[in-house]
PDB file of C-alpha atoms in Angstrom:
ATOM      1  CA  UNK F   1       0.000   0.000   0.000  1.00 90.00           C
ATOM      2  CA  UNK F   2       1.579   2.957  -1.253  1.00 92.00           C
ATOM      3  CA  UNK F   3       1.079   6.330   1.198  1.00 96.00           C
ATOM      4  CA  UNK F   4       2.699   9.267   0.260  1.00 98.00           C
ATOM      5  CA  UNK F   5       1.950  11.782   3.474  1.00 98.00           C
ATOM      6  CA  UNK F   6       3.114  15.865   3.401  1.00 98.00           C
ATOM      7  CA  UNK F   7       3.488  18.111   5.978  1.00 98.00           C
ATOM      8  CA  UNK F   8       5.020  21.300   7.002  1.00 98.00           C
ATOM      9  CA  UNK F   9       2.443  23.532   5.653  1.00 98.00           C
ATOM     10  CA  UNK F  10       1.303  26.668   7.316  1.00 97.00           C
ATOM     11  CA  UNK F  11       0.497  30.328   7.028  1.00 98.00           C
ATOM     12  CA  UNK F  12       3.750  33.011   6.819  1.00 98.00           C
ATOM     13  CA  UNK F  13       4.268  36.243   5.598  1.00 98.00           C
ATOM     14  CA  UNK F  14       5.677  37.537   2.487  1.00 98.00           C
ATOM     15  CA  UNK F  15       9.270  36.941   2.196  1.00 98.00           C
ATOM     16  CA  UNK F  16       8.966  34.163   4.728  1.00 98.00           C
ATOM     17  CA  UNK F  17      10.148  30.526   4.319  1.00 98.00           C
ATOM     18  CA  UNK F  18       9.196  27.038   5.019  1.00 98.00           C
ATOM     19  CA  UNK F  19      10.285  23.454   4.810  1.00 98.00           C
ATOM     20  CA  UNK F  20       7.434  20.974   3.613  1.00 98.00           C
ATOM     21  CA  UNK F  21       8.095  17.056   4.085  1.00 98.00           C
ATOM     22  CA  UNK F  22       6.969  13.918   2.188  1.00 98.00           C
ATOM     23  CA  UNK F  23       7.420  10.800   4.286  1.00 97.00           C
ATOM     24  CA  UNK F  24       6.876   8.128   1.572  1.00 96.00           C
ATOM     25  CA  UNK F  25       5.777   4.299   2.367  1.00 94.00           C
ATOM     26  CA  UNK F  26       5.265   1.334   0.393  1.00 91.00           C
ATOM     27  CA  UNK F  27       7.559   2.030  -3.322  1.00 86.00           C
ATOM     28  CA  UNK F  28      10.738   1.086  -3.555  1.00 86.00           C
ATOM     29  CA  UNK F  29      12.061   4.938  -2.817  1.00 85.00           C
ATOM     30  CA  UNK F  30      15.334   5.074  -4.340  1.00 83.00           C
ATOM     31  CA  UNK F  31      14.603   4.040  -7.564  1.00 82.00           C
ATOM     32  CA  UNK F  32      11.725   6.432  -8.123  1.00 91.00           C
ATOM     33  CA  UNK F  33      11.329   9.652  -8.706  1.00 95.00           C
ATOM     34  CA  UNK F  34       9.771  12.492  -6.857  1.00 96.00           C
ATOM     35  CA  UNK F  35       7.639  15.559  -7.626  1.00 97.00           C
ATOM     36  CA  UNK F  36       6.232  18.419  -5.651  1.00 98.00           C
ATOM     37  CA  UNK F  37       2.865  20.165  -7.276  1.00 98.00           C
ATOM     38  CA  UNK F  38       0.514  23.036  -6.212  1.00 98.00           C
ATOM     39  CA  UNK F  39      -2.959  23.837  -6.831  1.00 98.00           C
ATOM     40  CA  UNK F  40      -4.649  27.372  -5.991  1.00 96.00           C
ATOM     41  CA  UNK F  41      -7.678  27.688  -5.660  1.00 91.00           C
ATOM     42  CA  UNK F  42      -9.684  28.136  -9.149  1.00 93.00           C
ATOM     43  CA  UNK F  43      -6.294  27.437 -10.656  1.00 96.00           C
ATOM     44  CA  UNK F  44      -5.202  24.286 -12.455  1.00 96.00           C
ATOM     45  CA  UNK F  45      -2.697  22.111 -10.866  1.00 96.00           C
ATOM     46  CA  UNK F  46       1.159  23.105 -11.802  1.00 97.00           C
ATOM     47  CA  UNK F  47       4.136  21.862 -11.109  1.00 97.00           C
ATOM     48  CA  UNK F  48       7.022  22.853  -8.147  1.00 98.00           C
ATOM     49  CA  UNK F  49       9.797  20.494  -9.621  1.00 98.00           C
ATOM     50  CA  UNK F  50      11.125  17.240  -9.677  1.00 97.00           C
ATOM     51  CA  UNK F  51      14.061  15.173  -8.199  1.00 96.00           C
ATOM     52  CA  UNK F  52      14.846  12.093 -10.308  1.00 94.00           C
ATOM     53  CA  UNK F  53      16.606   8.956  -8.889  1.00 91.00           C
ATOM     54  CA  UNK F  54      19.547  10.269  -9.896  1.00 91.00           C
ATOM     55  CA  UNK F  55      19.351  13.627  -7.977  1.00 92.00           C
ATOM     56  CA  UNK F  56      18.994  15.475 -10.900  1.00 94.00           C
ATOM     57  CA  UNK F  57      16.418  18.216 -10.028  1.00 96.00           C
ATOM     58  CA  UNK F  58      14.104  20.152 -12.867  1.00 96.00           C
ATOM     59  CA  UNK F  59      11.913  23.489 -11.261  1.00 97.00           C
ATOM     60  CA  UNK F  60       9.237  25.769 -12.351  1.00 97.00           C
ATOM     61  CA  UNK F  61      10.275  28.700 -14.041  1.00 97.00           C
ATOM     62  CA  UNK F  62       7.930  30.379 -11.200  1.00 97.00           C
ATOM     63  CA  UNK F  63      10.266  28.850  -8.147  1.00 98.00           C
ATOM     64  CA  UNK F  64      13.771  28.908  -9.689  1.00 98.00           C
ATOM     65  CA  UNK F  65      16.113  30.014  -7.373  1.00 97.00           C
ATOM     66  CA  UNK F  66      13.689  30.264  -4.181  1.00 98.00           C
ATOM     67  CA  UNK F  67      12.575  26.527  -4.306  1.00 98.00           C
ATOM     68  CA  UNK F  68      15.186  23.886  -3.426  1.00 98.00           C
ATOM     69  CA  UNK F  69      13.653  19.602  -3.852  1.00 98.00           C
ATOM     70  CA  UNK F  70      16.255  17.169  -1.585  1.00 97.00           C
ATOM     71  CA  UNK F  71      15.501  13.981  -0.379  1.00 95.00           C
ATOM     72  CA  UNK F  72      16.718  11.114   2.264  1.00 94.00           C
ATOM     73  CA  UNK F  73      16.710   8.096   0.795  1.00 92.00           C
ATOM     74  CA  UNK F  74      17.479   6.298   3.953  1.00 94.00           C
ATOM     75  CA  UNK F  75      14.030   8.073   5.753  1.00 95.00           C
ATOM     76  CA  UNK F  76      12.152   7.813   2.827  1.00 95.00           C
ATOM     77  CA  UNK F  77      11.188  11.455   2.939  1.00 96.00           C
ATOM     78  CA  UNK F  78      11.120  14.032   0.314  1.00 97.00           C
ATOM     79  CA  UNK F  79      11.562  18.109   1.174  1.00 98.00           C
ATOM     80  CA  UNK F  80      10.261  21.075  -0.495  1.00 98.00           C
ATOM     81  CA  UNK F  81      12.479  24.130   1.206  1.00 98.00           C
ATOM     82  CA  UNK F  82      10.811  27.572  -0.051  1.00 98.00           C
ATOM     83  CA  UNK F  83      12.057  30.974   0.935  1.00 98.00           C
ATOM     84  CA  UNK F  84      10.822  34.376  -0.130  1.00 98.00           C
ATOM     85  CA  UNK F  85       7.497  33.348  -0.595  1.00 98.00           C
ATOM     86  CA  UNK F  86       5.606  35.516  -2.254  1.00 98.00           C
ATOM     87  CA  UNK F  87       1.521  35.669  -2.089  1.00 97.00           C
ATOM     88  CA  UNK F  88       1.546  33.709  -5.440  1.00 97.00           C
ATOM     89  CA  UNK F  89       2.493  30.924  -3.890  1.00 98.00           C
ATOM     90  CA  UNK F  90      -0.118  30.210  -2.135  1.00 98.00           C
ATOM     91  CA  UNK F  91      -1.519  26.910  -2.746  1.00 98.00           C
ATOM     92  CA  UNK F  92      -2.523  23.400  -1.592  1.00 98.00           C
ATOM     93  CA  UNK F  93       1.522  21.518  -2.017  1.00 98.00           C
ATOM     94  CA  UNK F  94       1.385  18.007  -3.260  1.00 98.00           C
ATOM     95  CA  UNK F  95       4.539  15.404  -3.011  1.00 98.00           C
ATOM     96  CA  UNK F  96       3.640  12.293  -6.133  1.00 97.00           C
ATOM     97  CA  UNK F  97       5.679   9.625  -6.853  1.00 96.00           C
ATOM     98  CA  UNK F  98       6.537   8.057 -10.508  1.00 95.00           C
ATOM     99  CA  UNK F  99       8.962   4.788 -11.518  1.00 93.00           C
ATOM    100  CA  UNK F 100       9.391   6.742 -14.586  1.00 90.00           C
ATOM    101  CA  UNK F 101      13.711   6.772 -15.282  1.00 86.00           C
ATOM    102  CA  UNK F 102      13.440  10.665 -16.277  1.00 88.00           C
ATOM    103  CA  UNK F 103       9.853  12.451 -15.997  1.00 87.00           C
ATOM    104  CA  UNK F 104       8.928  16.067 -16.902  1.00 88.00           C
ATOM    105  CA  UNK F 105       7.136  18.297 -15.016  1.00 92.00           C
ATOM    106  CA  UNK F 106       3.959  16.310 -16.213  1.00 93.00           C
ATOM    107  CA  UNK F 107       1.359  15.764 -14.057  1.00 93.00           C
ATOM    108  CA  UNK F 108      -0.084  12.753 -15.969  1.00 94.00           C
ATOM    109  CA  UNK F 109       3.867  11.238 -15.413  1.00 94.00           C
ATOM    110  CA  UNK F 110       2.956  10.409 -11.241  1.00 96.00           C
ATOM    111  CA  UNK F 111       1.429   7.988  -9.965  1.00 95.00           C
ATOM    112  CA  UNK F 112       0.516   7.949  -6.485  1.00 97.00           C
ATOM    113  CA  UNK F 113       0.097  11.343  -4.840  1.00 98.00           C
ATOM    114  CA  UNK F 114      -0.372  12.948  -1.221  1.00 98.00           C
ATOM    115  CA  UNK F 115      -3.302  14.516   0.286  1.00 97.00           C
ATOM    116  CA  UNK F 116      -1.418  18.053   0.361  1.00 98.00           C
ATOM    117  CA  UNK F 117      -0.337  20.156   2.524  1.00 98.00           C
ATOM    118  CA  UNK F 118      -1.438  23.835   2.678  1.00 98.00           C
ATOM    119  CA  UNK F 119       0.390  26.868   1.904  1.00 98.00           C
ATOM    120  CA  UNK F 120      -0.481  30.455   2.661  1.00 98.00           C
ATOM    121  CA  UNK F 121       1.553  33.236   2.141  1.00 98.00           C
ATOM    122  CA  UNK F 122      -0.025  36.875   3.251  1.00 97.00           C
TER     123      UNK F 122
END
């Protein structure tokens, strides 16, 4: 049974930062690859960035250089560390999960995905 659970969410102000976890159960973690998405409300879900197997990391144009994916293989946990946050990103975070070798910033690529965590920035 594959559970995929985030936390870390919260409410901060502009400018602010915060660490969001993924504690990941049930796939075999190393070998997959991990993805962080967002959904506002009214708004269509979009991408935060990937980290592949290989560590390689792909981001959002919109997070470059404020967004940073890592991961611990050995917990089985995935981070999403965000400074200067910016209104904008405030949204409902989602950690997925995809055996896909190399996948995009697709949506439709993952898998199994979270229940979210929540994300407002004021």
């Amino acid at each position: 049974h594959v559970q995929l659970v985030e936390s870390g969410g919260g409410s901060v102000q502009a400018g602010g930062s915060l660490r969001l976890s993924c504690a990941a159960s049930g796939i075999a973690y190393s070998s997959y690859c991990m993805g962080w998405f967002r959904q506002a409300p009214g708004k269509e879900r979009e991408a935060v960035g990937v980290i592949r197997s290989d560590g390689t990391t792909e981001y959002a144009d919109s997070v470059k250089g404020r967004f940073t994916i890592s991961k611990d293989n050995a917990k089985t946990t995935l981070y999403l560390q965000m400074h200067s946050l910016i209104p904008d990103d405030t949204a409902m975070y989602f950690c997925a999960a995809t055996p896909s070798w190399y996948p995009t910033l697709s949506a439709a690529e993952y898998n199994y995905w979270g229940q979210g965590t929540q994300v407002t920035v004021s």
